[in-house]
């Protein structure tokens, strides 16, 4: 029987790097609305920094999701669980990797911060457009 490679998890420093990269990119893209009101060059710089950050961040997130799905597919974990097939040590190792990866992921916090900064950006933009601020 062929053994399936179960990847190692990333270090906490790497996880935190991508978390902060995603947050800064989200903030930069939301600040464009405000920066454009005051300084066109600053808004362009924020745009490029935000988009470049997102390119790296989402390439990483795609890679993480792909690794998880590959473990599920290669070990046929879903069908084994659905059919209540006994799991091998390798299956447990694969499940442990997926569960660990999900448990240390900062994606939920990233979504929450993106949502909050999006609301703040819309409110500030409307305030600026209406002359309230």
mmCIF file with all atom_site columns, C-alpha atoms in Angstrom:
data_model
loop_
_atom_site.group_PDB
_atom_site.id
_atom_site.type_symbol
_atom_site.label_atom_id
_atom_site.label_alt_id
_atom_site.label_comp_id
_atom_site.label_asym_id
_atom_site.label_entity_id
_atom_site.label_seq_id
_atom_site.pdbx_PDB_ins_code
_atom_site.Cartn_x
_atom_site.Cartn_y
_atom_site.Cartn_z
_atom_site.occupancy
_atom_site.B_iso_or_equiv
_atom_site.pdbx_formal_charge
_atom_site.auth_seq_id
_atom_site.auth_comp_id
_atom_site.auth_asym_id
_atom_site.auth_atom_id
_atom_site.pdbx_PDB_model_num
ATOM 1   C CA . UNK A 1 1   ? 0.000   0.000  0.000  1.00 0.00 ? 1   UNK A CA 1
ATOM 2   C CA . UNK A 1 2   ? 1.292   3.467  -0.896 1.00 0.00 ? 2   UNK A CA 1
ATOM 3   C CA . UNK A 1 3   ? 1.772   5.816  1.973  1.00 0.00 ? 3   UNK A CA 1
ATOM 4   C CA . UNK A 1 4   ? 0.195   9.223  1.632  1.00 0.00 ? 4   UNK A CA 1
ATOM 5   C CA . UNK A 1 5   ? 2.197   12.287 2.579  1.00 0.00 ? 5   UNK A CA 1
ATOM 6   C CA . UNK A 1 6   ? 0.547   14.265 5.341  1.00 0.00 ? 6   UNK A CA 1
ATOM 7   C CA . UNK A 1 7   ? 2.105   17.733 5.432  1.00 0.00 ? 7   UNK A CA 1
ATOM 8   C CA . UNK A 1 8   ? 3.585   19.289 8.526  1.00 0.00 ? 8   UNK A CA 1
ATOM 9   C CA . UNK A 1 9   ? 1.839   22.303 9.976  1.00 0.00 ? 9   UNK A CA 1
ATOM 10  C CA . UNK A 1 10  ? 3.287   25.771 9.648  1.00 0.00 ? 10  UNK A CA 1
ATOM 11  C CA . UNK A 1 11  ? 5.093   27.513 12.476 1.00 0.00 ? 11  UNK A CA 1
ATOM 12  C CA . UNK A 1 12  ? 3.233   29.995 14.662 1.00 0.00 ? 12  UNK A CA 1
ATOM 13  C CA . UNK A 1 13  ? 5.433   32.801 13.285 1.00 0.00 ? 13  UNK A CA 1
ATOM 14  C CA . UNK A 1 14  ? 4.428   31.955 9.715  1.00 0.00 ? 14  UNK A CA 1
ATOM 15  C CA . UNK A 1 15  ? 0.746   31.754 10.647 1.00 0.00 ? 15  UNK A CA 1
ATOM 16  C CA . UNK A 1 16  ? 0.956   35.125 12.375 1.00 0.00 ? 16  UNK A CA 1
ATOM 17  C CA . UNK A 1 17  ? 2.836   36.670 9.429  1.00 0.00 ? 17  UNK A CA 1
ATOM 18  C CA . UNK A 1 18  ? 0.057   35.768 6.997  1.00 0.00 ? 18  UNK A CA 1
ATOM 19  C CA . UNK A 1 19  ? -2.623  36.823 9.458  1.00 0.00 ? 19  UNK A CA 1
ATOM 20  C CA . UNK A 1 20  ? -1.092  40.298 9.815  1.00 0.00 ? 20  UNK A CA 1
ATOM 21  C CA . UNK A 1 21  ? -0.422  40.518 6.082  1.00 0.00 ? 21  UNK A CA 1
ATOM 22  C CA . UNK A 1 22  ? -4.100  39.839 5.408  1.00 0.00 ? 22  UNK A CA 1
ATOM 23  C CA . UNK A 1 23  ? -5.223  42.372 8.011  1.00 0.00 ? 23  UNK A CA 1
ATOM 24  C CA . UNK A 1 24  ? -2.905  45.122 6.807  1.00 0.00 ? 24  UNK A CA 1
ATOM 25  C CA . UNK A 1 25  ? -3.947  44.486 3.213  1.00 0.00 ? 25  UNK A CA 1
ATOM 26  C CA . UNK A 1 26  ? -7.613  44.710 4.191  1.00 0.00 ? 26  UNK A CA 1
ATOM 27  C CA . UNK A 1 27  ? -7.053  47.934 6.116  1.00 0.00 ? 27  UNK A CA 1
ATOM 28  C CA . UNK A 1 28  ? -5.008  49.485 3.281  1.00 0.00 ? 28  UNK A CA 1
ATOM 29  C CA . UNK A 1 29  ? -7.740  48.735 0.757  1.00 0.00 ? 29  UNK A CA 1
ATOM 30  C CA . UNK A 1 30  ? -10.398 50.254 3.019  1.00 0.00 ? 30  UNK A CA 1
ATOM 31  C CA . UNK A 1 31  ? -8.264  53.336 3.721  1.00 0.00 ? 31  UNK A CA 1
ATOM 32  C CA . UNK A 1 32  ? -8.206  54.135 -0.002 1.00 0.00 ? 32  UNK A CA 1
ATOM 33  C CA . UNK A 1 33  ? -11.654 55.700 0.290  1.00 0.00 ? 33  UNK A CA 1
ATOM 34  C CA . UNK A 1 34  ? -10.468 58.115 2.959  1.00 0.00 ? 34  UNK A CA 1
ATOM 35  C CA . UNK A 1 35  ? -6.977  58.715 1.514  1.00 0.00 ? 35  UNK A CA 1
ATOM 36  C CA . UNK A 1 36  ? -8.421  59.502 -1.917 1.00 0.00 ? 36  UNK A CA 1
ATOM 37  C CA . UNK A 1 37  ? -10.395 62.320 -0.353 1.00 0.00 ? 37  UNK A CA 1
ATOM 38  C CA . UNK A 1 38  ? -7.156  63.963 0.822  1.00 0.00 ? 38  UNK A CA 1
ATOM 39  C CA . UNK A 1 39  ? -4.289  62.663 -1.326 1.00 0.00 ? 39  UNK A CA 1
ATOM 40  C CA . UNK A 1 40  ? -4.481  60.800 -4.648 1.00 0.00 ? 40  UNK A CA 1
ATOM 41  C CA . UNK A 1 41  ? -0.879  59.564 -4.494 1.00 0.00 ? 41  UNK A CA 1
ATOM 42  C CA . UNK A 1 42  ? -1.408  58.084 -1.028 1.00 0.00 ? 42  UNK A CA 1
ATOM 43  C CA . UNK A 1 43  ? -4.555  56.339 -2.200 1.00 0.00 ? 43  UNK A CA 1
ATOM 44  C CA . UNK A 1 44  ? -2.655  54.791 -5.137 1.00 0.00 ? 44  UNK A CA 1
ATOM 45  C CA . UNK A 1 45  ? 0.110   53.612 -2.795 1.00 0.00 ? 45  UNK A CA 1
ATOM 46  C CA . UNK A 1 46  ? -2.478  52.057 -0.465 1.00 0.00 ? 46  UNK A CA 1
ATOM 47  C CA . UNK A 1 47  ? -4.129  50.370 -3.441 1.00 0.00 ? 47  UNK A CA 1
ATOM 48  C CA . UNK A 1 48  ? -0.900  48.752 -4.640 1.00 0.00 ? 48  UNK A CA 1
ATOM 49  C CA . UNK A 1 49  ? 0.183   47.740 -1.133 1.00 0.00 ? 49  UNK A CA 1
ATOM 50  C CA . UNK A 1 50  ? -3.260  46.296 -0.386 1.00 0.00 ? 50  UNK A CA 1
ATOM 51  C CA . UNK A 1 51  ? -3.556  44.371 -3.640 1.00 0.00 ? 51  UNK A CA 1
ATOM 52  C CA . UNK A 1 52  ? 0.016   43.042 -3.505 1.00 0.00 ? 52  UNK A CA 1
ATOM 53  C CA . UNK A 1 53  ? -0.516  41.976 0.106  1.00 0.00 ? 53  UNK A CA 1
ATOM 54  C CA . UNK A 1 54  ? -3.754  40.257 -0.844 1.00 0.00 ? 54  UNK A CA 1
ATOM 55  C CA . UNK A 1 55  ? -2.058  38.449 -3.735 1.00 0.00 ? 55  UNK A CA 1
ATOM 56  C CA . UNK A 1 56  ? 0.461   36.915 -1.345 1.00 0.00 ? 56  UNK A CA 1
ATOM 57  C CA . UNK A 1 57  ? -2.118  36.332 1.402  1.00 0.00 ? 57  UNK A CA 1
ATOM 58  C CA . UNK A 1 58  ? -4.685  34.612 -0.806 1.00 0.00 ? 58  UNK A CA 1
ATOM 59  C CA . UNK A 1 59  ? -2.033  32.536 -2.583 1.00 0.00 ? 59  UNK A CA 1
ATOM 60  C CA . UNK A 1 60  ? -1.066  31.270 0.877  1.00 0.00 ? 60  UNK A CA 1
ATOM 61  C CA . UNK A 1 61  ? -4.710  30.640 1.868  1.00 0.00 ? 61  UNK A CA 1
ATOM 62  C CA . UNK A 1 62  ? -5.250  28.733 -1.391 1.00 0.00 ? 62  UNK A CA 1
ATOM 63  C CA . UNK A 1 63  ? -2.183  26.605 -0.645 1.00 0.00 ? 63  UNK A CA 1
ATOM 64  C CA . UNK A 1 64  ? -3.428  25.843 2.897  1.00 0.00 ? 64  UNK A CA 1
ATOM 65  C CA . UNK A 1 65  ? -6.900  24.873 1.642  1.00 0.00 ? 65  UNK A CA 1
ATOM 66  C CA . UNK A 1 66  ? -5.391  22.724 -1.110 1.00 0.00 ? 66  UNK A CA 1
ATOM 67  C CA . UNK A 1 67  ? -3.210  20.855 1.391  1.00 0.00 ? 67  UNK A CA 1
ATOM 68  C CA . UNK A 1 68  ? -6.236  20.086 3.575  1.00 0.00 ? 68  UNK A CA 1
ATOM 69  C CA . UNK A 1 69  ? -8.326  18.858 0.648  1.00 0.00 ? 69  UNK A CA 1
ATOM 70  C CA . UNK A 1 70  ? -5.461  16.725 -0.681 1.00 0.00 ? 70  UNK A CA 1
ATOM 71  C CA . UNK A 1 71  ? -5.180  14.954 2.667  1.00 0.00 ? 71  UNK A CA 1
ATOM 72  C CA . UNK A 1 72  ? -8.943  14.349 2.703  1.00 0.00 ? 72  UNK A CA 1
ATOM 73  C CA . UNK A 1 73  ? -8.955  13.031 -0.858 1.00 0.00 ? 73  UNK A CA 1
ATOM 74  C CA . UNK A 1 74  ? -5.746  11.020 -0.785 1.00 0.00 ? 74  UNK A CA 1
ATOM 75  C CA . UNK A 1 75  ? -6.697  9.237  2.429  1.00 0.00 ? 75  UNK A CA 1
ATOM 76  C CA . UNK A 1 76  ? -10.378 9.018  1.357  1.00 0.00 ? 76  UNK A CA 1
ATOM 77  C CA . UNK A 1 77  ? -11.256 10.191 4.849  1.00 0.00 ? 77  UNK A CA 1
ATOM 78  C CA . UNK A 1 78  ? -14.780 11.390 4.126  1.00 0.00 ? 78  UNK A CA 1
ATOM 79  C CA . UNK A 1 79  ? -15.880 8.086  2.603  1.00 0.00 ? 79  UNK A CA 1
ATOM 80  C CA . UNK A 1 80  ? -14.190 6.149  5.416  1.00 0.00 ? 80  UNK A CA 1
ATOM 81  C CA . UNK A 1 81  ? -16.019 8.200  8.034  1.00 0.00 ? 81  UNK A CA 1
ATOM 82  C CA . UNK A 1 82  ? -19.342 7.987  6.194  1.00 0.00 ? 82  UNK A CA 1
ATOM 83  C CA . UNK A 1 83  ? -19.051 4.196  5.917  1.00 0.00 ? 83  UNK A CA 1
ATOM 84  C CA . UNK A 1 84  ? -17.647 3.875  9.463  1.00 0.00 ? 84  UNK A CA 1
ATOM 85  C CA . UNK A 1 85  ? -14.568 2.124  8.096  1.00 0.00 ? 85  UNK A CA 1
ATOM 86  C CA . UNK A 1 86  ? -11.900 1.652  10.776 1.00 0.00 ? 86  UNK A CA 1
ATOM 87  C CA . UNK A 1 87  ? -9.185  4.267  10.432 1.00 0.00 ? 87  UNK A CA 1
ATOM 88  C CA . UNK A 1 88  ? -5.491  3.497  10.136 1.00 0.00 ? 88  UNK A CA 1
ATOM 89  C CA . UNK A 1 89  ? -2.699  5.337  11.944 1.00 0.00 ? 89  UNK A CA 1
ATOM 90  C CA . UNK A 1 90  ? -2.078  7.263  8.729  1.00 0.00 ? 90  UNK A CA 1
ATOM 91  C CA . UNK A 1 91  ? -5.753  8.249  8.609  1.00 0.00 ? 91  UNK A CA 1
ATOM 92  C CA . UNK A 1 92  ? -5.567  9.524  12.173 1.00 0.00 ? 92  UNK A CA 1
ATOM 93  C CA . UNK A 1 93  ? -2.401  11.425 11.329 1.00 0.00 ? 93  UNK A CA 1
ATOM 94  C CA . UNK A 1 94  ? -4.212  13.054 8.383  1.00 0.00 ? 94  UNK A CA 1
ATOM 95  C CA . UNK A 1 95  ? -7.215  13.949 10.536 1.00 0.00 ? 95  UNK A CA 1
ATOM 96  C CA . UNK A 1 96  ? -4.927  15.354 13.201 1.00 0.00 ? 96  UNK A CA 1
ATOM 97  C CA . UNK A 1 97  ? -3.237  17.586 10.610 1.00 0.00 ? 97  UNK A CA 1
ATOM 98  C CA . UNK A 1 98  ? -6.565  18.872 9.278  1.00 0.00 ? 98  UNK A CA 1
ATOM 99  C CA . UNK A 1 99  ? -7.988  19.505 12.747 1.00 0.00 ? 99  UNK A CA 1
ATOM 100 C CA . UNK A 1 100 ? -4.775  21.204 13.906 1.00 0.00 ? 100 UNK A CA 1
ATOM 101 C CA . UNK A 1 101 ? -4.708  23.347 10.766 1.00 0.00 ? 101 UNK A CA 1
ATOM 102 C CA . UNK A 1 102 ? -8.308  24.451 11.310 1.00 0.00 ? 102 UNK A CA 1
ATOM 103 C CA . UNK A 1 103 ? -7.785  25.096 15.007 1.00 0.00 ? 103 UNK A CA 1
ATOM 104 C CA . UNK A 1 104 ? -4.777  27.421 14.553 1.00 0.00 ? 104 UNK A CA 1
ATOM 105 C CA . UNK A 1 105 ? -6.173  29.214 11.514 1.00 0.00 ? 105 UNK A CA 1
ATOM 106 C CA . UNK A 1 106 ? -6.809  32.913 11.985 1.00 0.00 ? 106 UNK A CA 1
ATOM 107 C CA . UNK A 1 107 ? -9.212  33.149 9.042  1.00 0.00 ? 107 UNK A CA 1
ATOM 108 C CA . UNK A 1 108 ? -12.317 33.754 11.172 1.00 0.00 ? 108 UNK A CA 1
ATOM 109 C CA . UNK A 1 109 ? -10.652 36.694 12.917 1.00 0.00 ? 109 UNK A CA 1
ATOM 110 C CA . UNK A 1 110 ? -9.477  37.978 9.559  1.00 0.00 ? 110 UNK A CA 1
ATOM 111 C CA . UNK A 1 111 ? -13.048 37.858 8.216  1.00 0.00 ? 111 UNK A CA 1
ATOM 112 C CA . UNK A 1 112 ? -14.340 39.686 11.282 1.00 0.00 ? 112 UNK A CA 1
ATOM 113 C CA . UNK A 1 113 ? -11.748 42.459 10.987 1.00 0.00 ? 113 UNK A CA 1
ATOM 114 C CA . UNK A 1 114 ? -12.346 42.820 7.242  1.00 0.00 ? 114 UNK A CA 1
ATOM 115 C CA . UNK A 1 115 ? -16.077 43.122 7.905  1.00 0.00 ? 115 UNK A CA 1
ATOM 116 C CA . UNK A 1 116 ? -15.575 45.710 10.667 1.00 0.00 ? 116 UNK A CA 1
ATOM 117 C CA . UNK A 1 117 ? -13.149 47.843 8.654  1.00 0.00 ? 117 UNK A CA 1
ATOM 118 C CA . UNK A 1 118 ? -15.455 47.657 5.635  1.00 0.00 ? 118 UNK A CA 1
ATOM 119 C CA . UNK A 1 119 ? -18.331 49.063 7.699  1.00 0.00 ? 119 UNK A CA 1
ATOM 120 C CA . UNK A 1 120 ? -16.060 51.769 9.151  1.00 0.00 ? 120 UNK A CA 1
ATOM 121 C CA . UNK A 1 121 ? -14.776 52.683 5.671  1.00 0.00 ? 121 UNK A CA 1
ATOM 122 C CA . UNK A 1 122 ? -18.314 52.998 4.297  1.00 0.00 ? 122 UNK A CA 1
ATOM 123 C CA . UNK A 1 123 ? -19.459 55.156 7.223  1.00 0.00 ? 123 UNK A CA 1
ATOM 124 C CA . UNK A 1 124 ? -16.395 57.430 6.977  1.00 0.00 ? 124 UNK A CA 1
ATOM 125 C CA . UNK A 1 125 ? -16.708 57.698 3.222  1.00 0.00 ? 125 UNK A CA 1
ATOM 126 C CA . UNK A 1 126 ? -20.366 58.681 3.493  1.00 0.00 ? 126 UNK A CA 1
ATOM 127 C CA . UNK A 1 127 ? -19.492 61.200 6.224  1.00 0.00 ? 127 UNK A CA 1
ATOM 128 C CA . UNK A 1 128 ? -16.797 62.725 4.016  1.00 0.00 ? 128 UNK A CA 1
ATOM 129 C CA . UNK A 1 129 ? -19.056 62.800 0.940  1.00 0.00 ? 129 UNK A CA 1
ATOM 130 C CA . UNK A 1 130 ? -21.866 64.417 2.906  1.00 0.00 ? 130 UNK A CA 1
ATOM 131 C CA . UNK A 1 131 ? -19.513 66.918 4.549  1.00 0.00 ? 131 UNK A CA 1
ATOM 132 C CA . UNK A 1 132 ? -20.222 65.666 8.072  1.00 0.00 ? 132 UNK A CA 1
ATOM 133 C CA . UNK A 1 133 ? -16.515 65.208 8.813  1.00 0.00 ? 133 UNK A CA 1
#
